[in-house]
XYZ file of C-alpha atoms in Angstrom:
751
model
C -4.491 25.205 -38.924
C -1.619 23.161 -40.294
C -0.390 20.337 -38.085
C 2.838 18.391 -38.129
C 3.786 14.914 -36.995
C 3.223 13.397 -33.560
C 5.525 13.567 -30.564
C 6.024 10.921 -27.890
C 6.298 12.794 -24.603
C 7.319 9.723 -22.611
C 10.765 9.871 -24.160
C 11.234 13.590 -23.506
C 14.655 14.152 -21.924
C 13.689 17.082 -19.753
C 17.235 18.009 -18.787
C 18.306 18.192 -22.438
C 15.173 20.124 -23.354
C 15.962 22.571 -20.560
C 19.434 23.055 -22.031
C 17.838 23.802 -25.407
C 15.473 26.337 -23.820
C 18.410 27.995 -22.085
C 20.376 28.193 -25.338
C 17.409 29.839 -27.026
C 16.997 32.369 -24.213
C 13.590 31.063 -23.141
C 14.921 29.949 -19.748
C 17.443 31.559 -17.424
C 20.762 29.765 -17.069
C 20.375 29.728 -13.269
C 16.711 28.689 -13.249
C 15.558 26.707 -10.233
C 14.370 23.100 -10.690
C 10.774 24.266 -10.293
C 11.255 26.933 -12.973
C 12.880 24.385 -15.268
C 10.012 21.927 -14.821
C 7.450 24.645 -15.509
C 9.255 25.874 -18.629
C 9.574 22.357 -20.034
C 5.907 21.616 -19.272
C 4.839 24.809 -21.042
C 6.995 23.910 -24.048
C 5.546 20.412 -24.254
C 1.976 21.616 -23.817
C 2.405 23.739 -26.925
C 3.443 20.641 -28.834
C 0.457 18.723 -27.461
C -1.901 21.359 -28.862
C -0.620 20.686 -32.380
C -0.658 16.896 -32.302
C -2.112 15.446 -35.545
C -5.624 14.015 -35.366
C -6.196 12.645 -38.856
C -7.030 9.036 -39.641
C -4.716 6.884 -41.693
C -5.928 4.726 -44.562
C -6.107 1.615 -42.381
C -7.591 3.364 -39.351
C -10.789 1.314 -39.251
C -8.737 -1.868 -39.178
C -6.380 -0.346 -36.586
C -9.339 0.494 -34.354
C -10.777 -2.999 -34.733
C -7.423 -4.549 -33.829
C -7.029 -2.254 -30.810
C -10.514 -3.183 -29.594
C -9.737 -6.882 -29.981
C -6.502 -6.437 -28.029
C -8.355 -4.660 -25.228
C -11.045 -7.348 -25.097
C -8.342 -10.006 -25.007
C -7.211 -8.832 -21.589
C -10.500 -10.033 -20.160
C -10.839 -13.281 -22.122
C -7.390 -14.795 -22.565
C -6.935 -15.962 -18.973
C -3.823 -13.938 -18.273
C -3.941 -14.417 -14.530
C -6.070 -17.490 -14.093
C -3.233 -19.235 -12.296
C -1.651 -22.571 -13.086
C -1.228 -24.748 -9.984
C 2.461 -24.199 -9.410
C 1.972 -20.506 -10.128
C -0.522 -19.869 -7.344
C 2.362 -19.232 -5.007
C 0.288 -19.832 -1.886
C 2.403 -20.345 1.195
C 1.917 -20.900 4.906
C 5.601 -21.198 5.695
C 7.258 -18.855 8.164
C 10.007 -17.812 5.757
C 10.099 -16.749 2.131
C 12.599 -18.559 -0.105
C 14.502 -16.631 -2.738
C 13.183 -16.665 -6.274
C 13.757 -19.939 -8.072
C 13.980 -19.311 -11.830
C 11.708 -21.562 -13.854
C 12.915 -22.465 -17.366
C 10.535 -21.648 -20.186
C 9.731 -24.730 -22.225
C 7.059 -23.169 -24.399
C 7.362 -21.636 -27.825
C 9.051 -18.414 -28.817
C 7.580 -15.879 -31.190
C 10.270 -14.106 -33.215
C 9.359 -10.981 -35.178
C 11.522 -9.490 -37.898
C 12.475 -5.813 -37.744
C 13.763 -3.727 -40.647
C 16.079 -0.897 -39.551
C 16.943 1.798 -42.098
C 19.534 4.534 -41.537
C 19.083 7.823 -43.388
C 21.142 11.003 -43.124
C 20.464 14.587 -44.095
C 22.621 16.227 -46.771
C 23.227 19.164 -44.414
C 23.792 16.960 -41.350
C 25.560 13.634 -42.036
C 25.433 10.998 -39.326
C 28.846 11.713 -37.820
C 28.141 15.417 -37.269
C 26.874 14.858 -33.730
C 29.206 16.480 -31.194
C 30.245 15.107 -27.766
C 28.568 18.041 -26.001
C 25.200 17.259 -27.592
C 24.605 13.762 -26.260
C 25.438 11.272 -23.537
C 25.563 8.584 -26.244
C 28.451 9.962 -28.275
C 30.377 7.717 -30.665
C 32.975 8.882 -33.157
C 31.309 6.742 -35.789
C 27.649 5.695 -35.812
C 28.083 2.518 -37.833
C 25.614 -0.096 -38.979
C 27.336 -2.522 -36.635
C 26.570 -0.252 -33.674
C 22.832 -0.404 -34.376
C 22.930 -4.121 -35.096
C 24.441 -4.677 -31.656
C 22.229 -2.165 -29.835
C 18.976 -3.434 -31.325
C 19.653 -7.118 -31.947
C 22.498 -7.666 -29.472
C 25.936 -9.119 -29.840
C 26.671 -12.745 -29.034
C 25.710 -12.165 -25.379
C 22.738 -9.862 -26.011
C 24.589 -6.684 -25.067
C 26.371 -3.857 -26.854
C 29.266 -1.548 -26.079
C 28.425 1.812 -24.566
C 30.223 5.035 -25.468
C 32.784 4.448 -22.710
C 33.050 0.682 -23.102
C 30.083 -0.117 -20.840
C 28.182 -3.377 -21.291
C 24.634 -2.280 -22.088
C 21.464 -4.265 -22.679
C 20.161 -4.502 -26.248
C 16.544 -4.085 -27.281
C 16.388 -7.798 -28.119
C 17.763 -8.836 -24.725
C 15.323 -6.502 -22.986
C 12.326 -8.092 -24.709
C 13.589 -11.608 -24.128
C 13.969 -10.964 -20.393
C 10.616 -9.237 -20.023
C 8.779 -11.965 -21.946
C 10.399 -14.783 -20.006
C 12.042 -16.078 -23.171
C 8.813 -16.313 -25.166
C 9.349 -13.332 -27.462
C 12.309 -12.020 -29.431
C 13.275 -9.980 -32.462
C 15.726 -10.408 -35.306
C 16.394 -8.352 -38.376
C 18.806 -6.282 -40.380
C 20.204 -2.751 -40.445
C 20.738 -1.056 -43.827
C 22.047 2.378 -44.859
C 23.225 5.061 -44.381
C 21.092 6.377 -47.238
C 20.957 10.096 -48.030
C 17.774 12.148 -47.831
C 16.851 14.495 -50.673
C 16.396 17.622 -48.603
C 17.879 19.403 -45.569
C 16.815 18.365 -42.080
C 14.394 21.270 -41.707
C 12.299 19.964 -44.610
C 11.319 16.957 -42.485
C 11.731 18.117 -38.891
C 11.037 21.849 -38.931
C 8.257 22.748 -36.523
C 4.816 23.901 -37.679
C 3.710 26.274 -36.432
C 7.104 27.692 -35.493
C 8.766 27.668 -33.063
C 7.111 25.091 -30.784
C 4.865 23.097 -33.100
C 5.532 19.617 -34.440
C 7.644 18.066 -37.202
C 6.447 19.224 -40.590
C 6.977 16.095 -42.696
C 8.633 13.078 -41.060
C 6.651 10.709 -43.279
C 8.563 11.931 -46.338
C 11.831 10.821 -44.760
C 10.381 7.363 -44.114
C 9.234 6.987 -47.714
C 12.642 8.076 -49.008
C 14.402 5.534 -46.801
C 12.134 2.754 -48.074
C 12.667 3.719 -51.708
C 16.433 3.684 -51.172
C 16.301 0.317 -49.420
C 14.419 -1.170 -52.373
C 17.434 -0.310 -54.550
C 19.917 -1.765 -52.053
C 21.215 -5.153 -53.312
C 22.258 -6.161 -49.779
C 18.711 -6.419 -48.496
C 15.568 -8.335 -49.474
C 12.542 -6.451 -48.175
C 10.301 -9.489 -48.628
C 11.975 -11.058 -45.595
C 10.222 -8.487 -43.416
C 6.651 -9.453 -44.226
C 5.473 -12.417 -42.177
C 2.531 -10.869 -40.291
C -0.988 -9.795 -41.206
C -1.227 -7.176 -38.464
C -4.725 -6.003 -39.386
C -6.068 -9.342 -40.635
C -6.723 -7.852 -44.055
C -8.319 -11.037 -45.378
C -10.477 -11.524 -42.281
C -9.466 -15.147 -41.715
C -8.260 -14.633 -38.136
C -4.682 -15.574 -39.019
C -2.297 -12.794 -38.020
C 0.853 -14.764 -38.814
C 0.783 -14.650 -42.611
C 2.152 -12.135 -45.134
C -0.009 -9.133 -45.991
C 2.366 -7.263 -48.286
C 3.228 -4.685 -45.596
C 6.586 -4.366 -43.831
C 5.856 -5.700 -40.342
C 8.149 -3.666 -38.101
C 9.981 -0.681 -39.539
C 12.495 1.432 -37.620
C 13.893 4.574 -39.233
C 17.012 6.150 -37.725
C 17.748 9.740 -38.716
C 21.219 11.239 -38.455
C 20.825 13.807 -35.672
C 20.031 14.041 -31.990
C 16.269 13.733 -31.461
C 14.270 16.846 -30.686
C 13.084 15.056 -27.524
C 16.684 15.505 -26.312
C 17.061 19.077 -27.499
C 17.935 18.230 -31.111
C 21.622 19.083 -30.718
C 22.749 21.736 -33.181
C 19.533 21.246 -35.194
C 17.372 22.216 -32.229
C 13.711 22.355 -33.227
C 14.523 21.210 -36.771
C 15.338 17.722 -35.500
C 12.671 15.011 -35.633
C 11.013 14.009 -32.367
C 10.968 10.219 -31.956
C 7.561 8.659 -32.416
C 5.501 5.797 -33.732
C 3.023 6.679 -36.478
C 1.789 5.601 -39.889
C 2.360 6.936 -43.375
C -1.198 8.231 -43.721
C -1.845 6.121 -46.782
C -0.293 2.782 -47.607
C 2.989 3.457 -49.431
C 3.694 1.080 -52.291
C 7.476 0.777 -52.387
C 8.896 1.354 -55.894
C 10.914 -1.446 -57.500
C 9.488 -4.179 -55.268
C 7.307 -7.206 -55.916
C 5.339 -9.614 -53.770
C 2.936 -12.495 -54.262
C 0.436 -10.912 -51.859
C -2.388 -9.356 -53.923
C -3.318 -6.276 -51.881
C -0.983 -3.561 -53.138
C -0.898 -4.108 -56.925
C 1.806 -6.725 -56.579
C 4.195 -4.415 -54.736
C 5.530 -4.528 -51.195
C 4.190 -1.665 -49.128
C 4.619 0.070 -45.797
C 2.245 1.751 -43.365
C 3.389 1.698 -39.716
C 6.802 2.888 -38.597
C 8.847 4.131 -35.668
C 11.545 6.779 -35.966
C 14.484 7.319 -33.624
C 17.681 9.426 -33.497
C 21.222 8.407 -34.352
C 22.304 8.831 -30.720
C 19.344 6.944 -29.305
C 19.845 4.348 -26.587
C 17.960 1.086 -26.121
C 15.362 2.744 -23.876
C 13.958 4.938 -26.641
C 14.004 2.105 -29.184
C 12.380 -0.388 -26.799
C 9.710 2.146 -25.819
C 8.762 2.940 -29.409
C 8.793 -0.743 -30.296
C 6.334 -1.304 -27.440
C 3.925 0.938 -29.356
C 4.512 -1.228 -32.420
C 3.248 -4.182 -30.369
C 0.104 -2.239 -29.487
C 1.001 -0.722 -26.117
C -0.285 2.769 -25.303
C 1.669 5.427 -23.480
C 1.231 5.357 -19.713
C 2.263 8.960 -19.060
C 0.236 12.178 -19.117
C 0.212 12.685 -22.875
C -0.757 16.365 -22.683
C 1.522 17.356 -19.790
C -1.539 18.659 -17.945
C 0.078 18.834 -14.512
C 2.926 17.550 -12.366
C 2.916 14.102 -13.937
C 1.070 10.816 -13.586
C 1.904 8.245 -10.859
C 3.722 5.866 -13.212
C 6.972 7.733 -13.875
C 10.060 5.479 -13.748
C 8.059 2.417 -12.673
C 7.458 1.606 -16.362
C 9.302 1.933 -19.659
C 6.050 3.183 -21.198
C 6.401 6.292 -19.058
C 9.677 7.818 -17.823
C 11.378 4.434 -17.396
C 12.791 4.622 -20.911
C 15.275 7.227 -19.590
C 16.662 5.265 -16.617
C 20.361 4.464 -16.456
C 23.733 5.835 -15.439
C 23.788 6.972 -19.042
C 20.158 8.067 -19.431
C 18.200 5.661 -21.611
C 20.652 2.760 -21.411
C 18.966 0.895 -18.528
C 15.232 1.031 -19.263
C 13.074 -0.229 -16.418
C 10.584 -3.049 -16.860
C 7.084 -2.903 -18.251
C 4.256 -2.235 -15.828
C 2.243 -5.255 -14.741
C -0.592 -3.852 -16.853
C 1.599 -3.704 -19.973
C 2.743 -7.296 -19.435
C -0.882 -8.348 -18.988
C -1.676 -6.641 -22.297
C 1.200 -8.344 -24.130
C 0.312 -11.720 -22.623
C -3.270 -11.325 -23.833
C -2.159 -10.454 -27.369
C 0.291 -13.361 -27.485
C -1.618 -16.278 -25.930
C 0.632 -19.083 -24.778
C 3.555 -16.745 -24.106
C 5.346 -16.029 -20.828
C 4.953 -12.289 -20.280
C 2.842 -12.647 -17.162
C 1.650 -15.541 -15.056
C -0.096 -15.502 -11.743
C -3.520 -15.661 -10.218
C -6.690 -13.622 -9.964
C -8.454 -12.994 -6.678
C -12.127 -12.019 -6.827
C -13.098 -9.368 -4.319
C -16.170 -11.235 -3.107
C -13.975 -14.233 -2.244
C -11.700 -12.256 0.092
C -12.354 -13.033 3.775
C -11.069 -11.558 7.061
C -8.669 -14.515 7.252
C -7.534 -13.693 3.760
C -5.378 -15.488 1.249
C -1.592 -15.548 1.211
C 0.297 -15.361 -2.059
C 3.976 -15.348 -2.905
C 5.299 -12.944 -5.524
C 8.597 -13.401 -7.316
C 10.592 -10.392 -8.473
C 9.051 -8.936 -11.609
C 12.138 -9.454 -13.736
C 12.552 -13.190 -13.102
C 10.113 -15.870 -14.173
C 10.069 -18.055 -11.085
C 7.868 -20.752 -9.603
C 5.580 -18.263 -7.832
C 3.353 -15.450 -9.088
C 4.658 -12.838 -11.473
C 1.657 -10.737 -10.457
C -1.672 -10.999 -8.671
C -4.834 -9.357 -9.941
C -7.614 -8.394 -7.529
C -10.900 -7.825 -9.347
C -13.260 -5.300 -7.774
C -17.015 -4.817 -8.267
C -17.778 -2.821 -11.392
C -17.246 0.875 -10.834
C -20.313 3.080 -11.216
C -19.764 6.729 -12.086
C -22.740 9.068 -12.252
C -22.274 11.168 -15.377
C -25.670 12.851 -15.218
C -29.240 12.211 -14.055
C -32.004 12.203 -16.687
C -34.241 15.274 -16.282
C -37.343 13.086 -16.090
C -37.958 9.384 -15.788
C -35.212 6.785 -15.573
C -33.589 7.053 -18.993
C -32.242 9.383 -21.644
C -30.747 8.634 -25.024
C -26.940 8.460 -24.956
C -24.492 8.793 -27.838
C -21.811 6.604 -26.305
C -18.307 7.762 -25.418
C -15.088 6.935 -27.214
C -12.853 7.650 -30.166
C -13.789 7.220 -33.833
C -17.524 7.079 -33.144
C -20.135 7.650 -35.848
C -23.416 7.044 -34.015
C -26.941 8.031 -34.994
C -30.569 7.791 -33.946
C -33.084 8.549 -36.669
C -36.805 8.694 -37.385
C -39.275 9.770 -40.085
C -41.733 12.630 -39.515
C -44.706 13.653 -41.677
C -44.805 17.445 -42.068
C -46.770 17.437 -45.330
C -49.676 19.412 -43.834
C -47.576 21.746 -41.708
C -46.671 25.363 -42.415
C -44.130 25.543 -39.602
C -42.500 23.067 -37.258
C -40.016 22.981 -34.380
C -37.870 20.384 -32.665
C -37.255 20.724 -28.924
C -35.446 18.472 -26.481
C -33.514 18.458 -23.222
C -29.804 17.857 -23.592
C -26.622 17.386 -21.577
C -23.253 17.114 -23.261
C -19.524 17.059 -22.670
C -17.965 16.851 -26.139
C -14.303 17.536 -26.890
C -14.431 21.164 -27.947
C -13.719 21.875 -31.616
C -12.707 18.256 -32.320
C -15.798 16.115 -31.650
C -19.357 17.114 -32.536
C -23.003 16.336 -32.191
C -25.445 17.491 -34.847
C -29.128 17.480 -35.685
C -29.548 16.531 -39.334
C -32.492 16.483 -41.725
C -33.134 15.193 -45.225
C -36.244 14.838 -47.369
C -37.545 11.298 -47.056
C -36.113 9.224 -49.889
C -33.098 11.482 -50.324
C -29.530 10.481 -49.439
C -28.310 13.998 -48.581
C -28.286 14.849 -44.866
C -28.014 18.522 -43.845
C -27.110 19.854 -40.411
C -29.544 22.458 -39.115
C -29.008 25.435 -36.856
C -30.261 25.512 -33.285
C -29.733 27.484 -30.120
C -26.853 25.197 -29.046
C -24.969 24.935 -32.352
C -21.915 26.702 -33.706
C -20.426 27.176 -37.149
C -16.922 27.844 -35.805
C -14.554 25.335 -37.372
C -10.950 25.871 -36.199
C -9.753 22.347 -37.023
C -11.954 21.404 -39.965
C -14.037 18.926 -37.961
C -17.377 20.756 -37.700
C -20.053 19.048 -39.852
C -21.725 22.442 -40.377
C -23.950 23.396 -37.479
C -22.211 21.424 -34.771
C -22.694 20.921 -31.058
C -19.411 20.863 -29.135
C -17.918 21.734 -25.758
C -19.821 21.466 -22.485
C -23.467 22.271 -21.722
C -22.828 22.741 -17.979
C -25.907 20.777 -17.004
C -29.187 20.015 -18.718
C -30.354 22.718 -21.134
C -33.273 23.216 -23.500
C -32.474 22.860 -27.188
C -34.638 24.243 -29.996
C -34.359 23.798 -33.770
C -36.579 25.302 -36.463
C -37.856 22.726 -38.962
C -40.078 25.163 -40.877
C -37.831 25.010 -43.945
C -39.046 21.430 -44.343
C -42.763 22.140 -43.867
C -44.888 20.434 -46.479
C -42.567 17.422 -46.699
C -41.994 14.074 -45.090
C -38.537 14.213 -43.571
C -35.973 12.004 -41.942
C -34.550 13.459 -38.737
C -31.504 12.217 -36.925
C -29.164 12.948 -34.044
C -25.577 12.357 -35.144
C -22.511 12.025 -32.890
C -19.030 12.037 -34.465
C -15.670 11.782 -32.679
C -12.104 11.813 -33.919
C -9.170 9.491 -33.270
C -8.049 10.887 -29.922
C -9.461 12.205 -26.648
C -12.962 11.173 -25.687
C -15.206 12.976 -23.229
C -18.452 11.900 -21.585
C -20.650 12.284 -24.671
C -24.137 13.539 -25.538
C -27.469 12.852 -23.817
C -30.907 13.833 -25.178
C -34.317 13.423 -23.545
C -37.931 14.579 -23.841
C -37.752 14.953 -27.609
C -40.728 16.698 -29.153
C -41.582 17.820 -32.686
C -44.424 20.310 -32.952
C -46.162 21.105 -36.261
C -48.519 24.112 -36.316
C -48.952 23.766 -32.552
C -49.757 20.056 -32.720
C -47.373 17.419 -31.382
C -46.104 15.349 -34.311
C -43.614 13.275 -32.324
C -42.713 12.799 -28.677
C -40.189 10.453 -27.080
C -39.036 10.524 -23.453
C -36.757 7.445 -23.743
C -38.948 5.480 -21.322
C -41.094 3.248 -23.514
C -40.797 1.983 -27.072
C -38.482 4.216 -29.033
C -39.670 6.367 -31.918
C -36.101 6.248 -33.253
C -33.937 3.660 -34.938
C -30.844 3.492 -32.738
C -27.476 2.966 -34.408
C -24.855 3.453 -31.695
C -27.119 5.531 -29.467
C -28.746 3.686 -26.570
C -31.003 4.309 -23.607
C -28.979 5.165 -20.514
C -29.592 5.883 -16.844
C -26.668 8.316 -16.882
C -24.343 5.978 -15.017
C -21.085 4.792 -16.600
C -20.027 1.308 -15.550
C -16.435 0.195 -15.925
C -14.025 -2.453 -14.714
C -11.338 -1.625 -12.193
C -8.863 -3.773 -10.333
C -5.487 -3.953 -8.631
C -2.344 -5.544 -10.010
C 0.323 -6.492 -7.467
C 3.952 -7.066 -8.384
C 7.296 -7.195 -6.561
C 9.921 -4.811 -7.896
C 13.598 -4.551 -6.940
C 16.922 -3.620 -8.509
C 17.712 -6.772 -10.435
C 17.685 -7.504 -14.156
C 16.335 -4.616 -16.198
C 14.960 -3.119 -12.993
C 18.517 -2.252 -12.050
C 17.532 0.946 -13.814
C 15.270 1.784 -10.852
C 18.461 2.351 -8.850
C 20.120 4.415 -11.581
C 17.964 7.465 -12.279
C 20.196 10.386 -13.162
C 18.832 13.723 -11.965
C 21.219 16.615 -11.735
C 24.635 15.291 -10.773
C 23.580 12.193 -8.865
C 21.817 8.868 -9.258
C 18.444 8.518 -7.562
C 16.810 5.257 -6.583
C 13.245 3.985 -6.413
C 12.750 1.816 -3.314
C 12.139 -1.934 -3.819
C 8.941 -3.561 -2.615
C 5.329 -4.367 -3.407
C 3.993 -2.104 -6.140
C 0.207 -1.808 -6.079
C -1.157 -0.729 -9.462
C -4.727 0.561 -9.577
C -6.272 0.084 -13.031
C -9.440 2.003 -13.897
C -10.880 1.192 -17.324
C -13.286 4.096 -16.994
C -10.425 6.245 -18.281
C -8.361 5.978 -21.449
C -5.698 8.492 -20.416
C -3.551 9.613 -17.488
C -4.205 13.357 -17.637
C -3.867 13.866 -13.914
C -3.801 17.651 -14.244
C -7.329 17.435 -15.675
C -8.641 14.758 -13.302
C -6.285 14.554 -10.274
C -6.106 11.134 -8.687
C -7.806 9.526 -11.671
C -6.527 7.826 -14.804
C -6.379 4.435 -16.446
C -3.220 3.331 -14.633
C -1.069 4.389 -11.705
C 0.802 3.168 -8.659
C -0.620 3.696 -5.195
C 2.025 5.627 -3.254
C 2.722 3.980 0.103
C 4.258 7.188 1.479
C 1.820 10.095 1.341
C 4.279 12.748 2.516
C 4.493 15.533 -0.055
C 8.000 16.392 -1.241
C 8.857 20.041 -1.837
C 11.913 21.825 -3.130
C 13.803 24.085 -0.739
C 11.904 27.036 -2.206
C 8.641 25.352 -1.076
C 7.575 24.425 -4.615
C 5.891 21.028 -4.891
C 8.083 18.469 -6.635
C 6.819 16.599 -9.687
C 5.268 13.156 -9.425
C 8.416 11.331 -10.575
C 9.986 12.335 -7.242
C 6.871 11.801 -5.115
C 6.551 8.112 -6.087
C 10.182 7.115 -5.462
C 8.988 5.390 -2.261
C 5.643 4.142 -3.575
C 6.403 0.467 -2.869
C 5.065 -1.251 0.261
C 7.686 -3.109 2.266
C 8.823 -4.403 5.650
C 12.148 -2.641 5.257
C 13.154 0.982 5.456
C 13.595 2.961 2.293
C 16.734 4.783 1.273
C 17.314 8.491 2.018
C 16.508 10.619 -0.999
C 18.249 13.852 -1.969
C 18.435 15.904 -5.163
C 20.443 19.103 -5.568
C 20.136 21.220 -8.723
C 21.228 24.837 -9.172
C 21.227 25.493 -5.439
C 17.770 23.999 -4.807
C 17.407 20.828 -2.799
C 14.788 18.127 -2.547
C 15.207 15.939 0.529
C 13.195 12.994 1.832
C 14.557 11.612 5.090
C 11.365 9.748 5.984
C 12.509 6.187 5.425
C 9.914 4.466 7.629
C 8.628 1.186 6.192
C 4.996 0.940 5.100
C 3.990 -2.731 4.824
C 0.187 -2.335 4.576
C -2.132 -1.021 1.892
C -5.527 -0.217 3.397
C -8.160 1.132 1.017
C -9.939 2.936 3.856
C -6.960 5.309 3.924
C -6.555 8.216 1.548
C -3.915 7.812 -1.157
C -4.797 10.984 -3.038
C -1.739 12.948 -1.794
C -3.382 16.175 -0.679
C -0.185 18.161 -1.273
C 0.515 16.779 -4.768
C -2.813 15.553 -6.088
C -1.433 14.596 -9.503
C 0.648 11.931 -7.744
C -2.336 10.488 -5.876
C -4.775 7.699 -6.642
C -8.420 7.907 -5.614
C -8.911 4.280 -4.645
C -12.348 2.909 -3.731
C -13.103 1.857 -0.158
C -14.198 -1.776 0.022
C -12.415 -2.623 3.262
C -9.538 -4.293 1.387
C -6.121 -4.694 2.978
C -2.923 -5.919 1.335
C -0.094 -6.654 3.735
C 3.538 -7.597 3.100
C 4.165 -10.282 5.723
C 7.494 -11.682 4.588
C 10.444 -10.961 2.308
C 13.257 -13.238 1.242
C 16.683 -12.285 2.555
C 17.816 -11.101 -0.883
C 14.466 -9.376 -1.535
C 13.794 -11.446 -4.659
C 10.424 -12.718 -3.386
C 7.767 -11.694 -0.895
C 4.733 -13.122 0.856
C 1.587 -11.013 0.804
C -1.696 -11.349 2.704
C -4.864 -10.122 0.994
C -7.733 -9.765 3.460
C -10.603 -7.623 4.673
């Protein structure tokens, strides 16, 4: 099956996509909000099915860097507290936030922005009816101001509004410790019509056929442009190619590359191009692209400058889309449900890495702040910066008297905590129970695995032989595989062998031959015939291979036995010394152990979080209530597919108000509406009302909820995708004071 480029669902403009579906006749013009949401979800699910899964040339180095970034969150002391940042207070009142100047260093990264237009759709072909970000002329100066900011860090909106630039956004969120600079070049002209790059495969709802070609063409044109020196955009060694631990040195690759194509993005309906428009995304070029007519002193790419990573955005894009995609360039993952499996994850507009990129009176122009988790990630990858400061509370140190902490508003770096982390005991999840004894062999779980366990067996005197074992597996069907492999001892050629649990089906080209995939639905008996190797000494191995995305629980094997002519030639029950050499496999008791914790932050409607008060749905602006946002982080998950595992996921807010919102037709509203009042507070929330095509969604329950109590249920029985299954340790988090202007709050953490 042919697959196109990736799509970034977080920046899907669902209202514009609905308009596209109506124009194409796939959705009634008078569809209810529930029907619209369902149609858009179905459309996006089709795109998710066709997401590319191949590895780029530098994937191994990408994976190593991603692992180091993840480990850094635990080791770089993000929330170890720094005296003045403990924010502990016994005073009766809570003072307003007091901004604290940043006297540390500032990291400045250089961004290359290239404009490229289609011969059949020049950049000024966008019509006013196709976008909320319409300009008569999409000039270089417009993008320079929108991305890098004018003298004051802002740019002019389509109606003269003063809008925040990408640079200003990052400076505010990082507390002045991170910024970008760069240059915009173009418009260059592409060689082929828009459909050549953005047409969907398979039609009509697949993914972009060849966006990488457009990126390569833009780079080749830029190399011929006398107004730009591409060497200025190589100051980082993102993947530490020379292994010296220095990431701030040239590596011959363009560091941060933004490509702007000349149409509306497909994520916003694609304008007159529709499905032939490119969907904004961050990706790589597959293989490193050596840019013609360039030179560099760095030795890696035959003396030429090269490119690998890129982001691509539309001509009418606002700062929200650009800032979101650039977050990926800094290593951040998406925080939304990337396969649109249900009603949506409980992040929504609370973070730019989910729906927050579309906040604003003009959608996308007032992106909301990063989640506390995202700031923790960025702080850990940029030690010594100012993304996040605060303190960590260990669960076993919490007493009935508790500890009081003061939180400043998330958008201002003040003298109190930016956030507070509460570490919990390691989470134990029973995946399976070994069929006998205490242990079974386990393949591991994760992406890009290539794990084996192998042994040598003497069958020289045998006329027939069999392999039998007990097995339990949950392996991503048709993408990840287990296999039993054999080779003559001394040979280098492994061969997969057929058994009663294998398949030769190979819909995506991933099956190693006779593969094991899907779910066993409990422990089953596996049998493989080894008689073809009778009379030989053989090497036997269990092999587990996963691709670059989506990991399931993995593969367990136990009670392994090889029988030759009725005599046991090998037996291993995983209890004593192993008969196998383990390379990635390990003995396991069937219990997965993972870290989980809470992150507390205070959100309001100031700074970039003004966008939380300006969420355009239908014909009116909605608002998320200010207050204490309690994030529950569960590292046992690497996704937020709440339709697959309701209440579970790697990140989500705990919703203070567990009332389920329903449209007037009694259809459950999506999570983005359910969590509008997720914050804990001493003050009442605001009334909430949406009216679209005759359907209404009303929430008049404005009662304050100042206390989080983990003995309560927060799994939202009526809208389980919006819930969080929090563990019960007897923990309570109570808002006990708020400043008059709601820029700071005092919180008691106790049992």
